[in-house]
XYZ file of C-alpha atoms in Angstrom:
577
model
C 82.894 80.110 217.776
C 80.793 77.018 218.429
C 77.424 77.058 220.916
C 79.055 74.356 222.459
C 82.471 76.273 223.129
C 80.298 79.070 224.634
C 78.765 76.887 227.101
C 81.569 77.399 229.732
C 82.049 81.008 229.689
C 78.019 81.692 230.011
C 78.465 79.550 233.228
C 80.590 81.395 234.953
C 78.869 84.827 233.717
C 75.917 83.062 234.933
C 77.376 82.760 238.102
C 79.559 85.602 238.307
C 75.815 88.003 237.916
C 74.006 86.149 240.295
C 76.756 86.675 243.211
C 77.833 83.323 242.705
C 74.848 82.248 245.041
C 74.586 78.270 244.963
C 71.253 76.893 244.326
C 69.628 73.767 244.721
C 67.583 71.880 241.619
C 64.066 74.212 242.600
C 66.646 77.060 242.182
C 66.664 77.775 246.345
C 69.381 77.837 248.505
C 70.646 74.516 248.620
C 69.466 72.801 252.111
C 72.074 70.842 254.266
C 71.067 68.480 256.887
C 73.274 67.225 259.563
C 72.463 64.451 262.120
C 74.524 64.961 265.255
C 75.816 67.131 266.703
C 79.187 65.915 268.380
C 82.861 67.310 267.035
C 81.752 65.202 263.192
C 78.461 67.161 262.879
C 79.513 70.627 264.344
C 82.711 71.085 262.185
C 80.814 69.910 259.157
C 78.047 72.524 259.495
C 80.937 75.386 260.729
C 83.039 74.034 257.355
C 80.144 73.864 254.935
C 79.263 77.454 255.689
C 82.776 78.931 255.477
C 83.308 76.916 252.407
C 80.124 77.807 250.607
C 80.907 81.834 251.852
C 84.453 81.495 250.236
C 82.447 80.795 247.119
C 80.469 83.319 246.973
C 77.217 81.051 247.921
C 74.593 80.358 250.455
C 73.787 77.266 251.979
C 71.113 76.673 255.127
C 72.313 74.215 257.265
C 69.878 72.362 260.288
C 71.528 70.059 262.614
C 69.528 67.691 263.988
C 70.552 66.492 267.646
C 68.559 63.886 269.910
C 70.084 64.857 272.985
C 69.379 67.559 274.856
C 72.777 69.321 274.350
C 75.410 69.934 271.915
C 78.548 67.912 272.403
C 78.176 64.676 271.348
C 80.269 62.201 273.500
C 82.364 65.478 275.001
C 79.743 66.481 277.338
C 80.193 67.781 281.042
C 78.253 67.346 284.686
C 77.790 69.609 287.847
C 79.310 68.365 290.532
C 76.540 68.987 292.992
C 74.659 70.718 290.892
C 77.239 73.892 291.113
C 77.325 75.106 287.359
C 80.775 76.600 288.208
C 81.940 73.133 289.201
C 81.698 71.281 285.872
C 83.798 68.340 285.069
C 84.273 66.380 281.986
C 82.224 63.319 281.680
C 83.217 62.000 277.915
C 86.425 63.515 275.844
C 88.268 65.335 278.311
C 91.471 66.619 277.241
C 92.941 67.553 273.465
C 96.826 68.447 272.496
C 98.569 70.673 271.044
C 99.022 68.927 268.000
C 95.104 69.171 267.488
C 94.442 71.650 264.258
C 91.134 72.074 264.437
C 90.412 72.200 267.975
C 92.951 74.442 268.706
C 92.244 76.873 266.002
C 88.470 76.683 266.551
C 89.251 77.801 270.283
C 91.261 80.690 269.890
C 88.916 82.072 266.261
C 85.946 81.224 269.350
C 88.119 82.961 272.253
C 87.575 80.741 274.064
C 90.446 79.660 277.315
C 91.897 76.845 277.222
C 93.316 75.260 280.569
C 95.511 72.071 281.953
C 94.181 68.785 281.328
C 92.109 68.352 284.384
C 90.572 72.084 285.149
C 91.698 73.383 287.991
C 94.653 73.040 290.261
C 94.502 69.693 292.308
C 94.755 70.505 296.258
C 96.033 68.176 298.477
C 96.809 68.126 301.864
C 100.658 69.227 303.478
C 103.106 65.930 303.163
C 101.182 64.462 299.952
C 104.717 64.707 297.943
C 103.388 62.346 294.993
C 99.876 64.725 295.005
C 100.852 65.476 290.957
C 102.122 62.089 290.133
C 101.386 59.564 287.499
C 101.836 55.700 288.303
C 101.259 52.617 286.453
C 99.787 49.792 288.132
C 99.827 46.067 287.205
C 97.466 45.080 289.858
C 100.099 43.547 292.286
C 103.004 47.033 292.093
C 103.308 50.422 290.758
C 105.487 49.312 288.011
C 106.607 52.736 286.991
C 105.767 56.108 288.581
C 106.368 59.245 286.973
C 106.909 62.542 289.363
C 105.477 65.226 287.254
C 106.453 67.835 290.144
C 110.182 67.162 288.910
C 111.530 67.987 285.732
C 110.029 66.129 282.312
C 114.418 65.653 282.474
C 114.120 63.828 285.689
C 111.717 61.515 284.358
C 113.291 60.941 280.565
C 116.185 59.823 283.038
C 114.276 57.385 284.805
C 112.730 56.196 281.801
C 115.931 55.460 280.085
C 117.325 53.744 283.450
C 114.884 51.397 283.612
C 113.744 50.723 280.145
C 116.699 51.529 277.981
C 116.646 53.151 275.008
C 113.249 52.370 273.869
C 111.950 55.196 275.222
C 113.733 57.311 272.398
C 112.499 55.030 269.452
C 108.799 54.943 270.757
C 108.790 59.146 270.580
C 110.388 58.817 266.976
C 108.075 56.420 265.446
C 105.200 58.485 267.163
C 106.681 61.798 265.632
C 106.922 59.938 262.212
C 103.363 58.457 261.987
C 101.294 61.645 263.401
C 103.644 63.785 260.555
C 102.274 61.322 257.944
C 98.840 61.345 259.422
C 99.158 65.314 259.481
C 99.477 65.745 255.992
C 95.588 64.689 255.539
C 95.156 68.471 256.227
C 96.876 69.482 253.440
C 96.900 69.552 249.768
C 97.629 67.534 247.853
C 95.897 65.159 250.339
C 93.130 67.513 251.542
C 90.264 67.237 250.765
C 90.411 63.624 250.236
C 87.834 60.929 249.039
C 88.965 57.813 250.335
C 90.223 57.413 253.593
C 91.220 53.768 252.826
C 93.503 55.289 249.407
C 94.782 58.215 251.493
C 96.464 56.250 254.320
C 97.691 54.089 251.772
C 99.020 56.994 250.083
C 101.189 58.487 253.189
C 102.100 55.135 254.414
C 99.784 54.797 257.513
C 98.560 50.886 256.599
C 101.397 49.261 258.464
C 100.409 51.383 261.570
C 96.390 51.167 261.223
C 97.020 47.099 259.556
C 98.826 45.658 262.628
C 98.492 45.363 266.226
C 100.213 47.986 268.590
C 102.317 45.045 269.877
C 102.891 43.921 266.252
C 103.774 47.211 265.136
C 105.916 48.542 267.689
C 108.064 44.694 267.077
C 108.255 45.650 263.504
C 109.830 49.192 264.691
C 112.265 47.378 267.246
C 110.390 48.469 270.206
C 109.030 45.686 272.489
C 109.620 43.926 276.118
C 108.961 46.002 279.223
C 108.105 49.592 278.110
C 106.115 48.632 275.559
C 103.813 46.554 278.109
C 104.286 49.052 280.921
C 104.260 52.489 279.485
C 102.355 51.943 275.826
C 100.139 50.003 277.296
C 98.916 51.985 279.839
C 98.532 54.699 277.759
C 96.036 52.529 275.126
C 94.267 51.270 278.147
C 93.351 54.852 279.665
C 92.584 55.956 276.243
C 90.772 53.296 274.401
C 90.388 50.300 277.569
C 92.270 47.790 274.862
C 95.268 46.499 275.350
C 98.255 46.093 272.125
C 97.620 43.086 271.433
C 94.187 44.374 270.353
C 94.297 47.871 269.298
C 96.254 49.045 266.136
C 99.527 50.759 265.457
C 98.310 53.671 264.355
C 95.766 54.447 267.507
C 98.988 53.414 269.762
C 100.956 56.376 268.072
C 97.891 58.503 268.535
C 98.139 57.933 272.210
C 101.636 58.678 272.721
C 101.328 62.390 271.565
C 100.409 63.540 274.589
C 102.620 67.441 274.394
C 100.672 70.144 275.027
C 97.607 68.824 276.793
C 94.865 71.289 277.966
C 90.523 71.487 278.068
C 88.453 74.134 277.338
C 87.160 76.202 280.657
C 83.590 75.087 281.210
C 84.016 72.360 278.676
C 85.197 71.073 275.850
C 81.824 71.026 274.239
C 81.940 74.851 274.122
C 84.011 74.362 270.829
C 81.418 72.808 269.132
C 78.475 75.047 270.033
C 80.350 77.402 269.034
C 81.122 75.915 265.446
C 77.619 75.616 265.606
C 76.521 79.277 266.191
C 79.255 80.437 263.700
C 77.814 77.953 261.150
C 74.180 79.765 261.674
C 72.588 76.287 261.532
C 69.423 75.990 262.790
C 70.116 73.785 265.823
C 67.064 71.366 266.719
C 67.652 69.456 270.174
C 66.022 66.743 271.866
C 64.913 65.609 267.708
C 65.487 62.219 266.386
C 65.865 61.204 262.724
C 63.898 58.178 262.207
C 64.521 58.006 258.035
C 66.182 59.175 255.109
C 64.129 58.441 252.241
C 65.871 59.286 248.559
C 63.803 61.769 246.523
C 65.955 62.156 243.381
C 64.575 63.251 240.381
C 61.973 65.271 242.089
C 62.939 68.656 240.696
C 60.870 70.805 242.697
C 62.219 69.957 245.700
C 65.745 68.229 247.240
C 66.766 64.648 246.815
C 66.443 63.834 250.234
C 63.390 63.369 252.740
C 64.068 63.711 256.082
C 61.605 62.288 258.930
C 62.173 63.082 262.581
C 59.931 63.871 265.942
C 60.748 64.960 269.069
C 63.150 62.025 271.177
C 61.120 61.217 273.710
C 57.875 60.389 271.469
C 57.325 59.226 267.659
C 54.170 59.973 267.405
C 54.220 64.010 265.972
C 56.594 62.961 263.044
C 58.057 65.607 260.569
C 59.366 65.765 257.341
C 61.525 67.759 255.532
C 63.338 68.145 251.994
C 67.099 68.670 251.676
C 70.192 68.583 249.233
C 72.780 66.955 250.751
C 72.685 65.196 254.155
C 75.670 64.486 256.669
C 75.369 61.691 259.028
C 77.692 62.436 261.734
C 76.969 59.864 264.621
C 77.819 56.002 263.811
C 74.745 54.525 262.061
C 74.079 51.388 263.523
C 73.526 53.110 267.221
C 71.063 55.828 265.202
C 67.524 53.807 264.473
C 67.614 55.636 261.244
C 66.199 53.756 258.072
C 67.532 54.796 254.903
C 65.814 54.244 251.711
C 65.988 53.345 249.610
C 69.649 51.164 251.409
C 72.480 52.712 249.981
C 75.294 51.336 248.217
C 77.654 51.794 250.409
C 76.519 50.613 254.084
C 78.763 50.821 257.024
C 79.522 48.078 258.833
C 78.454 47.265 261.954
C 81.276 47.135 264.408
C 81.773 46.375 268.076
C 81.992 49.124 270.409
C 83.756 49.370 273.831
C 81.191 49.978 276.363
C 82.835 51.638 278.751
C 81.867 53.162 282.450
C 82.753 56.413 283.711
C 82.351 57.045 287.464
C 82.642 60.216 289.400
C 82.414 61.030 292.634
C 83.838 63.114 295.617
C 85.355 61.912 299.113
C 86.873 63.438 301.894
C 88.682 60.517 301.771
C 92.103 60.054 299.700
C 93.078 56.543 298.207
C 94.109 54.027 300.359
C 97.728 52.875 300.370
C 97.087 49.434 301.523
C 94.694 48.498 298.615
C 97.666 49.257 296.208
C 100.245 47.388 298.714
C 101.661 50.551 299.926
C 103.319 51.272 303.018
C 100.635 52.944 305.343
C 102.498 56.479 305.157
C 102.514 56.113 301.648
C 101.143 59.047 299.168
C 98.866 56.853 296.119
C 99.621 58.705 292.814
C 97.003 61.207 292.019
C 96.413 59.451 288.660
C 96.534 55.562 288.365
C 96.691 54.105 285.355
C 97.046 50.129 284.679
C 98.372 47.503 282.588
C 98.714 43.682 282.614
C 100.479 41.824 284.968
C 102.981 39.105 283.833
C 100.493 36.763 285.166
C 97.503 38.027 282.636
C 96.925 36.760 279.460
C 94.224 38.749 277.969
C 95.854 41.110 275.791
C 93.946 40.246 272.456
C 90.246 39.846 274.380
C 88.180 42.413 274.579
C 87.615 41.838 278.374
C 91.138 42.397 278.799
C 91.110 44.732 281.673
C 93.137 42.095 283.307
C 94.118 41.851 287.219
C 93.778 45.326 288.408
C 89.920 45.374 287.787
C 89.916 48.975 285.860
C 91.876 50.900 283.311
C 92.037 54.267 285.403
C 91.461 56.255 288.701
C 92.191 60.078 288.485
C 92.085 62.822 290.969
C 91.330 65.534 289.531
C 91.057 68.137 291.651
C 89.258 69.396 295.069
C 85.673 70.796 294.968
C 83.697 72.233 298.074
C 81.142 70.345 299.533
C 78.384 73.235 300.457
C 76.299 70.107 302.167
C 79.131 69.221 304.554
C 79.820 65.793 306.565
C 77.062 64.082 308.601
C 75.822 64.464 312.179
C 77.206 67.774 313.781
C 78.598 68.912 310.480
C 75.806 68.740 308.530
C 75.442 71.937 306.528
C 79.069 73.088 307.071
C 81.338 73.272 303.689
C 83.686 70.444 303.658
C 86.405 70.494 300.975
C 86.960 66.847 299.507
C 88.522 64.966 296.420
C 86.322 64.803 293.117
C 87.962 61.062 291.495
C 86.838 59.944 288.131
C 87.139 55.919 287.131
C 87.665 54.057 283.892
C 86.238 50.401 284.108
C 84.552 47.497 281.663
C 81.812 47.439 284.456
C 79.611 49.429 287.286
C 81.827 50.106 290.269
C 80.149 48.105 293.609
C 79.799 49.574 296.824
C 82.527 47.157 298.011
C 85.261 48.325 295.295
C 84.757 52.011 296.642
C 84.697 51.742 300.207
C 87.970 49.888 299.604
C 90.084 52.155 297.373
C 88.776 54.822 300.069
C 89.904 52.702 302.818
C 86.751 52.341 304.442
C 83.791 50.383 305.675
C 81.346 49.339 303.208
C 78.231 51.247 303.646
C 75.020 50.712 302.111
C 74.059 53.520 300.518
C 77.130 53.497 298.240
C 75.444 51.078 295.763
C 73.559 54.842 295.010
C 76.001 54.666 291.666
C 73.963 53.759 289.305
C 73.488 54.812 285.756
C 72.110 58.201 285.334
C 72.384 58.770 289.366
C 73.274 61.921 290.853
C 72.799 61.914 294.399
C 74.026 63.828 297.507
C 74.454 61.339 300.258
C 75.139 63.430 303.420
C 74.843 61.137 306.272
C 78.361 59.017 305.768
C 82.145 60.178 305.361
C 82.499 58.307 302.070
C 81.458 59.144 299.339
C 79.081 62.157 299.232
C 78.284 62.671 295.368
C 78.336 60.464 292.569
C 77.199 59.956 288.867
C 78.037 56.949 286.372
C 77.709 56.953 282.268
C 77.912 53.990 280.447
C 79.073 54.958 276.838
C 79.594 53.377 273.208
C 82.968 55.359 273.853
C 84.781 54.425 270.648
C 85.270 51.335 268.507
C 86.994 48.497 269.058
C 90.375 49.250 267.111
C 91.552 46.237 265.399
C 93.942 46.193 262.979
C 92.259 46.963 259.112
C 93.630 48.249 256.327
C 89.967 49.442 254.270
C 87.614 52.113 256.222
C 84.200 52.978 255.660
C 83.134 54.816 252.363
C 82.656 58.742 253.218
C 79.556 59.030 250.317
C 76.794 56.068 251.310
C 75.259 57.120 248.292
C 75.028 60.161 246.411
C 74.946 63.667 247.985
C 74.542 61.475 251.382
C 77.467 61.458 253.770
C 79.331 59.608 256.659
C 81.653 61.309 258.894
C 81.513 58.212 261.433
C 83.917 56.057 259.647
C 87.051 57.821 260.775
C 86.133 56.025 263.877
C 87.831 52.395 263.133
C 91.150 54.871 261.781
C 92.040 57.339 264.838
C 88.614 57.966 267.045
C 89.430 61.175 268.662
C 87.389 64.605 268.305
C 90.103 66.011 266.446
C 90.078 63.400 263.853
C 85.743 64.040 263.847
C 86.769 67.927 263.412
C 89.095 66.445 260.538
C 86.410 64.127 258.770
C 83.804 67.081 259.159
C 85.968 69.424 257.776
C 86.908 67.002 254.818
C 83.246 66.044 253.891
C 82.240 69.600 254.137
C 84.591 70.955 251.252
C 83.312 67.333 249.414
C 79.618 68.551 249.968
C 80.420 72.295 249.194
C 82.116 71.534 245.918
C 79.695 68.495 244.965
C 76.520 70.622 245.884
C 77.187 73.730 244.302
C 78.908 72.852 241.328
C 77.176 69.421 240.678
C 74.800 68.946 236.982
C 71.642 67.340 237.444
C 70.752 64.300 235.987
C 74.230 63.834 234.447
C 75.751 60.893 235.362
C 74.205 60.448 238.712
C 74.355 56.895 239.145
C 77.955 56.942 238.367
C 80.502 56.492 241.196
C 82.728 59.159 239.350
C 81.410 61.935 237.371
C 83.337 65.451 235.911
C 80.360 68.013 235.439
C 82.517 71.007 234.388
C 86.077 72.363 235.401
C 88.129 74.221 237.683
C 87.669 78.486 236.093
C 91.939 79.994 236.514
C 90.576 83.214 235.817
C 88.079 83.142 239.143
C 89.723 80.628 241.468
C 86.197 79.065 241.958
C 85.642 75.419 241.973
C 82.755 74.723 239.447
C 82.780 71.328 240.679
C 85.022 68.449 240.291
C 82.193 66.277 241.393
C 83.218 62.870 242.411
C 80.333 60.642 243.789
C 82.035 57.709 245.163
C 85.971 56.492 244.321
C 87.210 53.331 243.948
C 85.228 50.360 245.488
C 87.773 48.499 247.773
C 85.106 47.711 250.390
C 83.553 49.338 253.245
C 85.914 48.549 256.453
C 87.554 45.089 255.466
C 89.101 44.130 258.725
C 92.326 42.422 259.314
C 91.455 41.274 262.667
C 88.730 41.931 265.075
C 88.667 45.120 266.887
């Protein structure tokens, strides 16, 4: 027998005395750095460690986070300032149909709960206190009762709109059973998210409008606009002519909806802590400087100081690094540029308001008789009089995409004047809107003068204004929420450049934390395989290399190391987002 036919069988002795422990080129642990640490970041550090221990090998992960808190965009207040009254500020709610979230919170026992917390309260002879309406700015054009039956409702679906109703559910069912077999082999882990959804059949959905799409199914006319629409506008504040087919599927799988008690971001600190990452908060990454051929050390330099000053800057060797927060809002420099840059795409900026009210919503600014009950949650859509459907300032006549109730919360400051310092029970609202909510707009959804001391919501603000029956607590975010989702049929390369990684790009496809969890968990088993099975200075510069082959005997990946794909472009877009 030949040397050369030796070679593969004193590998895998090799590894098989050494405990199969993964090394890096110095011959350490191989070093992992993440930066972010939303749903993309956490599940790619919790994945790359319990892909690397299914191997047999070590990896040490550090997660690099410039906030103050792990979470990402799924973050949570205290409504005033009671840490057992905290409320969703970001991603609030995730369904059954979620994988990785739900899996992640019962392996994290964690408790789950319904979509808004607790129980809403409302006062005796509020009979539409649990229900849903849609909203064109003029009439509720569509109100569903969700203290009746989901039957009652189906039936006054199909009354009014027919049988459209029943197609809409089975195209959703059909493209979220494609989009599910991502998780899967043959599909998992994949290396092009533009070739995989080409693969199961998803570029009709993500390459046409929702409006387009749902026309091509034979959906269209009043539920698509009323019902569809309202659902893309509370989700993603863009209407179907903007927003692809594929997103609008995503938003009509609503079964099974539920949070996690104290926060959803609890799922991803916990990821973290199973993971073992070193965690390193209120840090930004300012660079990413390529090292390769260095062999004492990794290919990667890593520069970062503490967020709120540049001026004690560290840096830092590593292996492999995952970028899991959308580059062009990072001020990171890479260098030298890869070859595979994201593009720079618009964003929705998009402002969340909370506050709390003794006060319920007003009947006469939504046109309703006087003894009328408002429905605890408002969405909107256009009115037949709007045209804005493909703008992005489409938020038409009704001024905002959402108003919720979510539940009651105690006061412990009480009213003004004589009640001052007695509990007061009142209504905690949250509001979806293109801009800052105005004293004016408050006072009348409230139904009530316009004081002064409302224009207190302002960005950042958390203030306890005691001396008016209005509004009594507040705070408004203004977030990059999510992407504007136009229609494409290419996405974003997942490898920028060698060993260097992009969970971000998943974004422009579905932007949800699931689909984050998803991408994470996808570039993680990438990494994993790439990093601990990849040959040095073989082929690096290649955008596909084989460095040795899959061992039947042990089941362990040597690595099928694949350092690109096919070039078909980094996010092409059919139309704007």
């Amino acid at each position: 027998m030949s040397i050369k036919a030796l070679i593969p069988l004193l590998l895998y002795i090799s590894w098989a005395v050494n405990g199969l422990e993964g090394t890096s080129p110095n011959g350490a642990t191989p070093k992992i750095a993440v930066i972010g640490a939303g749903s993309g970041g956490a599940s790619a550090a919790f994945y790359a460690r319990k892909y690397a221990s299914e191997s047999g090998s070590k990896v040490n992960i550090t997660v690099f986070e410039r906030s103050s808190y792990v979470g990402g965009r799924s973050t949570t207040v205290n409504v005033f300032s009671d840490p057992l009254e905290p409320v969703e500020l970001g991603a609030s709610i995730f369904v059954s149909v979620n994988r990785n979230l739900v899996t992640a919170a019962r392996e994290l026992g964690l408790r789950t709960q319904g979509a808004h917390g607790k129980s809403r309260s409302s006062s005796k002879g509020d009979s539409n206190r649990d229900a849903v309406g849609v909203w064109d700015g003029h009439n509720f054009v569509f109100i569903f009762d969700t203290a009746r039956s989901s039957y009652w409702n189906a039936a006054k679906l199909i009354w009014k709109y027919g049988l459209a109703p029943l197609w809409t559910q089975r195209l959703m069912k059909s493209t979220v059973g494609r989009f599910l077999k991502m998780y899967d082999a043959p599909h998992f882990p994949f290396e092009s998210l533009s070739d995989v959804a080409e693969t199961l059949e998803l570029s009709s959905a993500a390459g046409n409008t929702g409006e387009q799409f749902l026309e091509l199914n034979g959906i269209n006319g009043a539920f698509a606009a009323d019902i569809v629409q309202a659902s893309t506008r509370v989700n993603y504040a863009q209407n179907l002519g903007l927003i692809h087919g594929l997103e609008t599927m995503v938003c009509m799988a609503t079964d099974g909806p539920m949070s996690i008690e104290g926060g959803n971001w609890h799922i991803f600190d916990g990821m973290l802590t199973r993971a073992g990452a070193d965690v390193r908060l209120n840090t930004s990454v300012s660079g990413i400087e390529s090292v390769k051929g260095n062999g004492k050390h990794g290919r990667f330099l890593i520069h970062s100081h503490p967020a709120e000053s540049s001026t004690s800057q560290q840096s830092e060797h590593f292996d492999a690094v995952v970028l899991a927060a959308p580059l062009q809002f990072s001020n990171i420099t890479i260098s030298p540029a890869p070859a595979h840059p994201p593009d720079v795409i618009p964003y929705v900026s998009l402002h969340v308001t909370l506050f709390t009210s003794p006060r319920r919503l007003s009947p006469a600014f939504f046109d309703l008789p006087a003894d009328s009950a408002v429905p605890t949650v408002v969405l909107t859509t256009l009115s037949a009089s709007d045209a804005p459907g493909s703008s992005q300032n489409g938020v038409g006549t009704a001024g905002f995409f959402s108003i919720s109730t979510l539940r009651t919360v105690l006061n412990p400051h009480g009213g003004g004047g004589a009640d001052s310092g007695i509990p007061r029970t009142e209504y905690l609202y949250k509001v979806f809107s293109p801009y800052p909510l105005n004293a004016s707009f408050v006072s009348t959804i409230l139904g009530a003068p316009h004081p002064d001391n409302l224009d207190s919501i302002v960005e950042g603000g958390m203030e306890t204004l005691n001396d008016n029956d209005i509004v009594s607590w507040s705070y408004h975010k203004q977030w990059h929420s999510y992407p504007y989702l136009y229609p494409r049929v290419t996405f974003e390369h997942l490898e920028l450049a060698p060993a260097l990684w992009y969970t971000s790009g998943i974004e422009s496809f579905i932007s949800t934390m699931e689909t984050s969890s998803l991408m994470g968990m996808n570039i993680a088993r990438l990494l994993v395989s790439n990093l601990l099975g990849r040959n040095e200075g073989e082929g690096q510069d290649q955008q596909k290399q084989a460095t040795s082959s899959i061992n039947p005997e042990s089941g362990l990946e040597l690595g099928v190391n694949h350092e690109g794909g096919e070039d078909k472009g980094s996010g092409e877009t059919v139309a704007e987002l």
